[in-house]
Short mmCIF file of C-alpha atoms and ligand atoms in Angstrom, two decimals:
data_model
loop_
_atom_site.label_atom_id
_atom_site.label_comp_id
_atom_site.label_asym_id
_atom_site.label_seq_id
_atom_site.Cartn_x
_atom_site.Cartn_y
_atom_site.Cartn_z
CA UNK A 39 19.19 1.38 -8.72
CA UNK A 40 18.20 -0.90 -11.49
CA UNK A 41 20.80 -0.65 -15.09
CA UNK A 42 19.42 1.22 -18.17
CA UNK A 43 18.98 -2.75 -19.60
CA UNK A 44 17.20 -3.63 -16.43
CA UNK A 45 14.64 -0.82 -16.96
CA UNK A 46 14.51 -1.86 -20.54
CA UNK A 47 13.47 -5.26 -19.88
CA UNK A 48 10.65 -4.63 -17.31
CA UNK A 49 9.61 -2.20 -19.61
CA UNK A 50 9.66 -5.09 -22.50
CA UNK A 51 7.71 -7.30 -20.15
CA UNK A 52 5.08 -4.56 -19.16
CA UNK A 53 4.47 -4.47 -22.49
CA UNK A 54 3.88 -7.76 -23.94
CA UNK A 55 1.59 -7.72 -21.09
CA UNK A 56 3.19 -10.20 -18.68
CA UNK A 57 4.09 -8.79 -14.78
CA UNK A 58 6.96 -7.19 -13.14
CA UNK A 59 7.64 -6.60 -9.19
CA UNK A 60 8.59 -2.66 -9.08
CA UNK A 61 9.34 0.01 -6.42
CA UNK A 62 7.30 2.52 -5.06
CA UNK A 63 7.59 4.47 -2.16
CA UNK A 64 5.10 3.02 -0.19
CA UNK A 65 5.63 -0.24 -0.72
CA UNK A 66 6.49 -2.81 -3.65
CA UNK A 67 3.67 -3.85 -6.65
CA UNK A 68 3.16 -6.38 -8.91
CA UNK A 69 2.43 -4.10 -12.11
CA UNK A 70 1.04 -4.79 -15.40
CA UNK A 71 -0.83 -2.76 -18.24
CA UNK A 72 -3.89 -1.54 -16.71
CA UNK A 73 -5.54 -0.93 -20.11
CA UNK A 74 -4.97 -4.87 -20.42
CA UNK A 75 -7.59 -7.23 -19.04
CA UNK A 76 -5.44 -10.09 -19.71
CA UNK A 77 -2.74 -8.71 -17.61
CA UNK A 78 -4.33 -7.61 -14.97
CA UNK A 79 -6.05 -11.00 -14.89
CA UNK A 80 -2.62 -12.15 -14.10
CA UNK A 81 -2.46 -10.38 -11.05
CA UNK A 82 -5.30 -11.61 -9.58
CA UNK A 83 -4.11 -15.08 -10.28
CA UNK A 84 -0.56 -14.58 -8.85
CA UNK A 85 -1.66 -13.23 -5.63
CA UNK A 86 -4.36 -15.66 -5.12
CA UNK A 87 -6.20 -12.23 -4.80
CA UNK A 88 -10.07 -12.49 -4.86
CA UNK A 89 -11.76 -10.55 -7.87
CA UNK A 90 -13.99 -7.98 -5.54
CA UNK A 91 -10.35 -6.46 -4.40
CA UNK A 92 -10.10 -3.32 -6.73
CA UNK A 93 -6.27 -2.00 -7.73
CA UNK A 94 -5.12 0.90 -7.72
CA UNK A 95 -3.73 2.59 -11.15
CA UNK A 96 -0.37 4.38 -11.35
CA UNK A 97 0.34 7.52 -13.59
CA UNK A 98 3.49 9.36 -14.46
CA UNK A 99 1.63 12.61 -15.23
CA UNK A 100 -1.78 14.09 -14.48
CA UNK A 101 -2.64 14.71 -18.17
CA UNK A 102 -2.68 10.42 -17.40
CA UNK A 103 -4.41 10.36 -14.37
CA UNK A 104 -7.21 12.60 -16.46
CA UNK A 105 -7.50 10.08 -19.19
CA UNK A 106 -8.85 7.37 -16.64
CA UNK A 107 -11.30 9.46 -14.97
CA UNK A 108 -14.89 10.66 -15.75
CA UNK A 109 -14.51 13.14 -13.52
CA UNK A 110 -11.87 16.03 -11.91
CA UNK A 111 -13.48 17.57 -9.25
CA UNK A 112 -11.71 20.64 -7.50
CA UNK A 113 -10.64 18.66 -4.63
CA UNK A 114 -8.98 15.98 -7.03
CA UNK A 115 -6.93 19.42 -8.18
CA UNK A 116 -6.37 20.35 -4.86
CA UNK A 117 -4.60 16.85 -3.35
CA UNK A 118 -2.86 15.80 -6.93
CA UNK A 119 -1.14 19.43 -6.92
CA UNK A 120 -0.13 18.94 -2.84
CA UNK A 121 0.80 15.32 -2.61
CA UNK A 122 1.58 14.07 -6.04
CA UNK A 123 3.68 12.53 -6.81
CA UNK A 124 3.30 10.74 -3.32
CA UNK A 125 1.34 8.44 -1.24
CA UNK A 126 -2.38 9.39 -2.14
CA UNK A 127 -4.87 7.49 -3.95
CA UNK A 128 -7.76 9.02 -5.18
CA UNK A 129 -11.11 7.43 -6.11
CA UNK A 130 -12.98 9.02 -9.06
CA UNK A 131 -15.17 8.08 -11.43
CA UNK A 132 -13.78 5.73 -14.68
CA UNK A 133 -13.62 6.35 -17.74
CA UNK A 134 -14.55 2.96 -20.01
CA UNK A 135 -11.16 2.83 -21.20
CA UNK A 136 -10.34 1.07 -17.66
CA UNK A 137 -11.55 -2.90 -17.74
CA UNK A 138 -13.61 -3.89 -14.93
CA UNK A 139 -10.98 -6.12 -13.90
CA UNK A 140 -9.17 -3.31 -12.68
CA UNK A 141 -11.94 -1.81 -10.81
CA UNK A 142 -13.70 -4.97 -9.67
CA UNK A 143 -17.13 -4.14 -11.50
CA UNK A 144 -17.06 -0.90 -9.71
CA UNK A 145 -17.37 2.55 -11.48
CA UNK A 146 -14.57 3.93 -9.87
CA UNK A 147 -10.98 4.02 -10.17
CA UNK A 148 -8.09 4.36 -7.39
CA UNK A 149 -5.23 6.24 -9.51
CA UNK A 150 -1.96 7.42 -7.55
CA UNK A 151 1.07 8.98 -9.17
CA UNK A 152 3.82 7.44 -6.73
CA UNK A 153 7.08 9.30 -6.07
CA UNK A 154 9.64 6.69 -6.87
CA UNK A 155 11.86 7.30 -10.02
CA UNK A 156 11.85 3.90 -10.81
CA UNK A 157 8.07 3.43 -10.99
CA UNK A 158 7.87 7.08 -12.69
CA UNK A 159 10.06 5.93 -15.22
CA UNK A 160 8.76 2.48 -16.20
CA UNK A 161 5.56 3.96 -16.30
CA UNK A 162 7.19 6.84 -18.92
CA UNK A 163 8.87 4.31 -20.71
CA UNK A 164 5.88 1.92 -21.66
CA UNK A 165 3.59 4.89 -21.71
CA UNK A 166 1.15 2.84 -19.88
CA UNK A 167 -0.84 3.10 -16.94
CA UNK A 168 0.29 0.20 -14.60
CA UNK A 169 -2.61 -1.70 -12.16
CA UNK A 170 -0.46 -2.29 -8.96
CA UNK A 171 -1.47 -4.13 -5.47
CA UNK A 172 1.18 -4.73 -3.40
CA UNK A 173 3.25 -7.41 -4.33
CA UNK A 174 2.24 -9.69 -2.32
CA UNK A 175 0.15 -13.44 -1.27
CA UNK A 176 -3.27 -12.08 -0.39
CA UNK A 177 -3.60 -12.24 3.18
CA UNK A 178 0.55 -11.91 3.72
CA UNK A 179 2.69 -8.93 4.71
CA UNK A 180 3.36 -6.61 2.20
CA UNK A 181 7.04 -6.07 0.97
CA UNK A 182 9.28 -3.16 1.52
CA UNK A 183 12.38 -4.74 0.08
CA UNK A 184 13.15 -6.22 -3.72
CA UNK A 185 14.14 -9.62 -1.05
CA UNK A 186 9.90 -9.49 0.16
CA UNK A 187 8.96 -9.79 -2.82
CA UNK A 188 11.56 -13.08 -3.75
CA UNK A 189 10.16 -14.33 -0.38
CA UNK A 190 7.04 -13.93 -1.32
CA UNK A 191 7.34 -15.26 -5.69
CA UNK A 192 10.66 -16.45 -5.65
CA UNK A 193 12.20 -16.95 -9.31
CA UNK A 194 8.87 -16.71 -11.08
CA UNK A 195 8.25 -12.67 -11.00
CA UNK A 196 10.79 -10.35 -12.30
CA UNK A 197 11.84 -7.47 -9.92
CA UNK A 198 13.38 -4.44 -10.26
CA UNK A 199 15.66 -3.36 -7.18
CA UNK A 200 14.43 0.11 -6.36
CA UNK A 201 16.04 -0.21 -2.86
CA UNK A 202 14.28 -0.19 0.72
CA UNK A 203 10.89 1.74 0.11
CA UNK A 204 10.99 5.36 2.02
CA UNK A 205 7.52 5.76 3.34
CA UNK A 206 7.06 1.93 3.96
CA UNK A 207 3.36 1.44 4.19
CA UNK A 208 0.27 1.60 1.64
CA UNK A 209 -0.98 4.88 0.24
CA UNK A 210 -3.71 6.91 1.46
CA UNK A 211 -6.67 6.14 -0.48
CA UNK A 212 -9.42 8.76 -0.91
CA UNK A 213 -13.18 9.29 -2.09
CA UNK A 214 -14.10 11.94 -4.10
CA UNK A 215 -17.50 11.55 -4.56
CA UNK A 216 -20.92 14.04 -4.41
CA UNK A 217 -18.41 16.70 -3.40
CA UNK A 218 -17.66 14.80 -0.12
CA UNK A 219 -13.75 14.16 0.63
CA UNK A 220 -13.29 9.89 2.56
CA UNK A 221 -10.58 8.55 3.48
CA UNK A 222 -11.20 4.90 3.27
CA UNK A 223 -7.17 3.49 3.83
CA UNK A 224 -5.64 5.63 6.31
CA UNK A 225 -1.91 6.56 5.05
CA UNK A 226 1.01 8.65 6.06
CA UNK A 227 -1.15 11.50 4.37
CA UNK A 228 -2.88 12.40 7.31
CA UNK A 229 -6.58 13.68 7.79
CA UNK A 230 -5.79 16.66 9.03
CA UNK A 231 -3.79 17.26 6.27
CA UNK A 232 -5.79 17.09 3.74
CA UNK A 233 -8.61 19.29 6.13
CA UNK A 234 -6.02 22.10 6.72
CA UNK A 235 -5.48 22.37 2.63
CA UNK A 236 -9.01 21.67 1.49
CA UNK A 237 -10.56 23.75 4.50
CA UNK A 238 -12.93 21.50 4.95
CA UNK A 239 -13.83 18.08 6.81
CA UNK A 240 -12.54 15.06 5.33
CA UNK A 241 -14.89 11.84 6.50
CA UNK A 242 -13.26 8.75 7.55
CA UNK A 243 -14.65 5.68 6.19
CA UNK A 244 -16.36 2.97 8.80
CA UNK A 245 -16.63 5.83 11.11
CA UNK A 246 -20.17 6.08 12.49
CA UNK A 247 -21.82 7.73 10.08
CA UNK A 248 -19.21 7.27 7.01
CA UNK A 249 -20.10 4.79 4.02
CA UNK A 250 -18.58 1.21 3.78
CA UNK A 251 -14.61 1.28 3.86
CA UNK A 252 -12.46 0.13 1.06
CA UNK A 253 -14.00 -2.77 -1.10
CA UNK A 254 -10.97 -5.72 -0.14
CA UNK A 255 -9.81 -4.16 2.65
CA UNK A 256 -10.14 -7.45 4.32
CA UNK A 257 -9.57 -7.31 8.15
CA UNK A 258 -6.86 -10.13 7.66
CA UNK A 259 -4.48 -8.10 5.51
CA UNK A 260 -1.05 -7.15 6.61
CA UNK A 261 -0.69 -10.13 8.63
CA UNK A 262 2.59 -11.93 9.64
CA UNK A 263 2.05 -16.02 10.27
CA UNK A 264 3.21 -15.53 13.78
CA UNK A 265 0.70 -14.41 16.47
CA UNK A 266 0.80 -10.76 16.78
CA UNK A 267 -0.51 -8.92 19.86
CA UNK A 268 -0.53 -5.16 20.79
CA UNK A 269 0.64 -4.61 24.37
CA UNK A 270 1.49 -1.67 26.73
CA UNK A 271 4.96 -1.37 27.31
CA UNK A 272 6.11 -4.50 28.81
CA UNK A 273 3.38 -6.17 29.00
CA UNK A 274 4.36 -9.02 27.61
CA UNK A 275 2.58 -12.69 26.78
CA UNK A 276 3.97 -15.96 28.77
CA UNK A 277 6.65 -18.02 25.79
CA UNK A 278 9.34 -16.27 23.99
CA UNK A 279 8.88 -13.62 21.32
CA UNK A 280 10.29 -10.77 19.66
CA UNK A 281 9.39 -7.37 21.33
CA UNK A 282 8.86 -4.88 18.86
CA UNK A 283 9.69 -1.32 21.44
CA UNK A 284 9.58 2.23 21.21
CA UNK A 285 10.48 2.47 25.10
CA UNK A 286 12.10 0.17 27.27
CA UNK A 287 13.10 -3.39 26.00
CA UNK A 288 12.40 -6.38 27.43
CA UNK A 289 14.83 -8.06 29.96
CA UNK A 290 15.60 -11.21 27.96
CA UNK A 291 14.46 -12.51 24.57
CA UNK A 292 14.25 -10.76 21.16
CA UNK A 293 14.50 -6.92 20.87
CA UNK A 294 13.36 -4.72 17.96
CA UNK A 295 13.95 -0.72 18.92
CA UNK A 296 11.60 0.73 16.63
CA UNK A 297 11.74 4.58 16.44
CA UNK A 298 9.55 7.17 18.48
CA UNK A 299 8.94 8.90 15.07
CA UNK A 300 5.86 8.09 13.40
CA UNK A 301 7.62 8.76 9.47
CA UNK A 302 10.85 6.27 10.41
CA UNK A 303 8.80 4.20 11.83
CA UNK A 304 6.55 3.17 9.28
CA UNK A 305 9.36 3.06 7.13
CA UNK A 306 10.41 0.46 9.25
CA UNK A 307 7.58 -1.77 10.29
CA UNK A 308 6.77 -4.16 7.59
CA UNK A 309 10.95 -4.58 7.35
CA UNK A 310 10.90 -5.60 11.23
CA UNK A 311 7.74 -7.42 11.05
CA UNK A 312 8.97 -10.01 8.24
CA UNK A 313 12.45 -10.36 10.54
CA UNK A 314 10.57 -11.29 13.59
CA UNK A 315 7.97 -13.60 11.65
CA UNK A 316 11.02 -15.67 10.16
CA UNK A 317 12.21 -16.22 13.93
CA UNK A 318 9.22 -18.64 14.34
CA UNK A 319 8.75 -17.70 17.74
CA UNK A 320 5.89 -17.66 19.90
CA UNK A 321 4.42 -14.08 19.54
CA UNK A 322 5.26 -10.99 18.14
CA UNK A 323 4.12 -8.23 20.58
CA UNK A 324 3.98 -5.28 19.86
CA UNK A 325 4.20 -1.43 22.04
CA UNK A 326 1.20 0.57 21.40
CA UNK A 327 2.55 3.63 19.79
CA UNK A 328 0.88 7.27 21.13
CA UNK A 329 -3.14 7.60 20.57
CA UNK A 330 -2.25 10.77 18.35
CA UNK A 331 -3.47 11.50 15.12
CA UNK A 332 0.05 11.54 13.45
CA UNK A 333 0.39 7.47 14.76
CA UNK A 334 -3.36 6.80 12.78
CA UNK A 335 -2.22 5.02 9.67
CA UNK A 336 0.27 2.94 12.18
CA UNK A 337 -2.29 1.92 14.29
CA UNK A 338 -4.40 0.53 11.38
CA UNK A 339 -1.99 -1.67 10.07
CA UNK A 340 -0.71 -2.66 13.79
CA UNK A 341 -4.57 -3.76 14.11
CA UNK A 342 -4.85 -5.08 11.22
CA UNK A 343 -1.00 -7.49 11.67
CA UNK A 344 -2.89 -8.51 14.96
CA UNK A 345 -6.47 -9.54 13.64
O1 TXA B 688 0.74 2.30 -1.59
C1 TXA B 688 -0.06 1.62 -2.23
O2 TXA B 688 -1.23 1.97 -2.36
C2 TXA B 688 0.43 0.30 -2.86
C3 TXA B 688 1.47 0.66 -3.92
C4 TXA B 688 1.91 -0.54 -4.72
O3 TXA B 688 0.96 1.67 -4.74
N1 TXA B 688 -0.64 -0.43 -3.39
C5 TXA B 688 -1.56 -1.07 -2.62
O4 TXA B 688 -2.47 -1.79 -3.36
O5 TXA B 688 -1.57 -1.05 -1.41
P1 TXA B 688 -3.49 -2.82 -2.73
O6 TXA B 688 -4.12 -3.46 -3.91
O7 TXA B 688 -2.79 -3.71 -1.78
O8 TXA B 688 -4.57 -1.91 -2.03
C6 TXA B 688 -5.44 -1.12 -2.81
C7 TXA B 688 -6.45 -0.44 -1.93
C8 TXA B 688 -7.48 -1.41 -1.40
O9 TXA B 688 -7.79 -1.07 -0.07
C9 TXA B 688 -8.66 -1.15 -2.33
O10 TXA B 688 -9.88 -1.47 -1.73
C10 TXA B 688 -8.52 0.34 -2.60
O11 TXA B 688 -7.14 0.55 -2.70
N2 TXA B 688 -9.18 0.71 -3.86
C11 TXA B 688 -8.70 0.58 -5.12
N3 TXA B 688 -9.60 0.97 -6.04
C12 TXA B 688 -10.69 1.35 -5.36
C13 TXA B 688 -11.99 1.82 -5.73
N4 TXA B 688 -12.33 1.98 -7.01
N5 TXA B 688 -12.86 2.11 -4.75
C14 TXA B 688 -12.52 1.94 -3.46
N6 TXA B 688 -11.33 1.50 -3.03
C15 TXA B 688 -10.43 1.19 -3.96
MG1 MG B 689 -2.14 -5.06 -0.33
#
């Protein structure tokens, strides 16, 4: 965990409006005043991210989380008091206090209120809500470890060490719109979830007769350099690869044992993912976990790794 001076200068940095790599539980941002246009121009600019790609917001309190939104529906009541702070997003209506840069012209916000002390606290510390996409090249894997994100910036980005993130994959991002409940990122907040505590159906966006999924949510996200396929178990491409398995391994070549439960195994993924892409090899392939609704938001990304 990062030193009281560590925290101090991020904090500093935040401030002055200039970026800093931090922890979260899902995975690691590249944060910056959201109130700040100027800052979160910088964002943009670092990831090489296009301008349509909205970010998400992150709050240490819900008394914060109220001050960017037009709007607090029951259901926004409902989800912030079950799975904040935690991996849900949810989409509501801005206030004008957010800049369009943050929103991409849209009149929505995502705002989240992650779990991770570290992020909690630099967020308490500046007082500011910080604009967050994973920290990141557009395109590229997202990073799980304070090392991703040196991979990824190298010297130029301050990072604060928060450790290897515990839920390992992006947040579950929700509509709340017209009194309809859409998941438009899947996430290790599951549908059903959310159904069971709101007792009613939650609509999955891109479905048939759902509205358009996730402005950004560009089909080439999440992806590794090396060729990723999805196979059933041991059914493997011609070359050498790395064999990413939840049952048997293969007989010869690289071996990655990833774990038959869905949680450690997300945790896991992107971590095993940038090990096998720095092995240059042929292919990654990849087992096709269970078709079960608890394996959803890992089949997304594994589709998305192989697009
Ligand atoms: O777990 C996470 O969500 C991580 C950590 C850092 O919090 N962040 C993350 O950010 O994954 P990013 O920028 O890589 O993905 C943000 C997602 C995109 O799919 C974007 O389209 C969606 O959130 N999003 C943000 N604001 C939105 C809005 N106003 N309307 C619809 N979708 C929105
Ligand atoms: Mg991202």
């Amino acid at each position: 965990m990062p030193s009281e001076e560590e925290l101090d200068r991020a904090a500093a940095i935040l401030r002055s409006g200039h970026l800093v790599a931090i922890p979260t539980e899902t995975v690691y941002g590249l944060a910056a005043n959201a109130l700040d246009r100027e800052a979160v121009r910088r964002i943009f600019k670092w990831k090489g991210r296009p301008l349509s790609s909205p970010l998400i917001v992150h709050v240490a309190s819900l008394e914060m989380a109220r001050s960017l939104a037009r709007e607090w529906p029951p259901e926004a009541g409902i989800l912030a008091g079950a799975f904040w702070p935690g991996p849900l997003t949810l989409v509501l209506p801005k206030q004008p206090i957010v800049p369009d840069e943050v929103t991409a012209g849209l009149d929505t916000v995502g705002i989240r209120m992650p779990s991770h002390p570290v992020a909690l606290e630099l967020i308490r510390r500046t007082g500011l809500p910080l604009a967050a996409p994973s920290a990141n090249q557009f395109t590229q894997l997202s990073p799980t470890t304070a090392a991703h994100v040196r991979q990824a910036f190298g010297d130029s980005v301050v990072v604060v060490d928060g450790g290897a993130c515990e839920v390992g994959i992006e947040s579950t991002v929700v509509a709340l719109r017209n009194g309809e409940v859409t998941v438009l990122r899947p996430g290790m907040i599951a549908v059903e979830a959310m159904e069971a505590l709101l007792g009613r159906t939650v609509h999955i966006a891109g479905s048939v007769e759902g509205p358009h999924p996730s402005p950004g949510m560009h089909h080439r996200h999440y992806s590794p350099r090396t060729r990723v396929v999805l196979v059933a178990a041991n059914q493997l491409p011609e070359g050498a690869g790395a064999y990413l398995h939840i049952s048997e391994p293969q007989r010869s070549g690289h071996n990655m044992a990833m774990p038959s439960d869905p949680a450690a195994y997300a945790q896991r993924l992107y971590q095993v993912l940038h090990a096998a892409d720095a092995l240059a090899l042929d292919w990654i392939a990849i087992e096709l976990p269970p078709q079960t609704p608890e394996w959803a938001a890992i089949h997304d990304r594994l589709r998305r790794a192989a697009n």
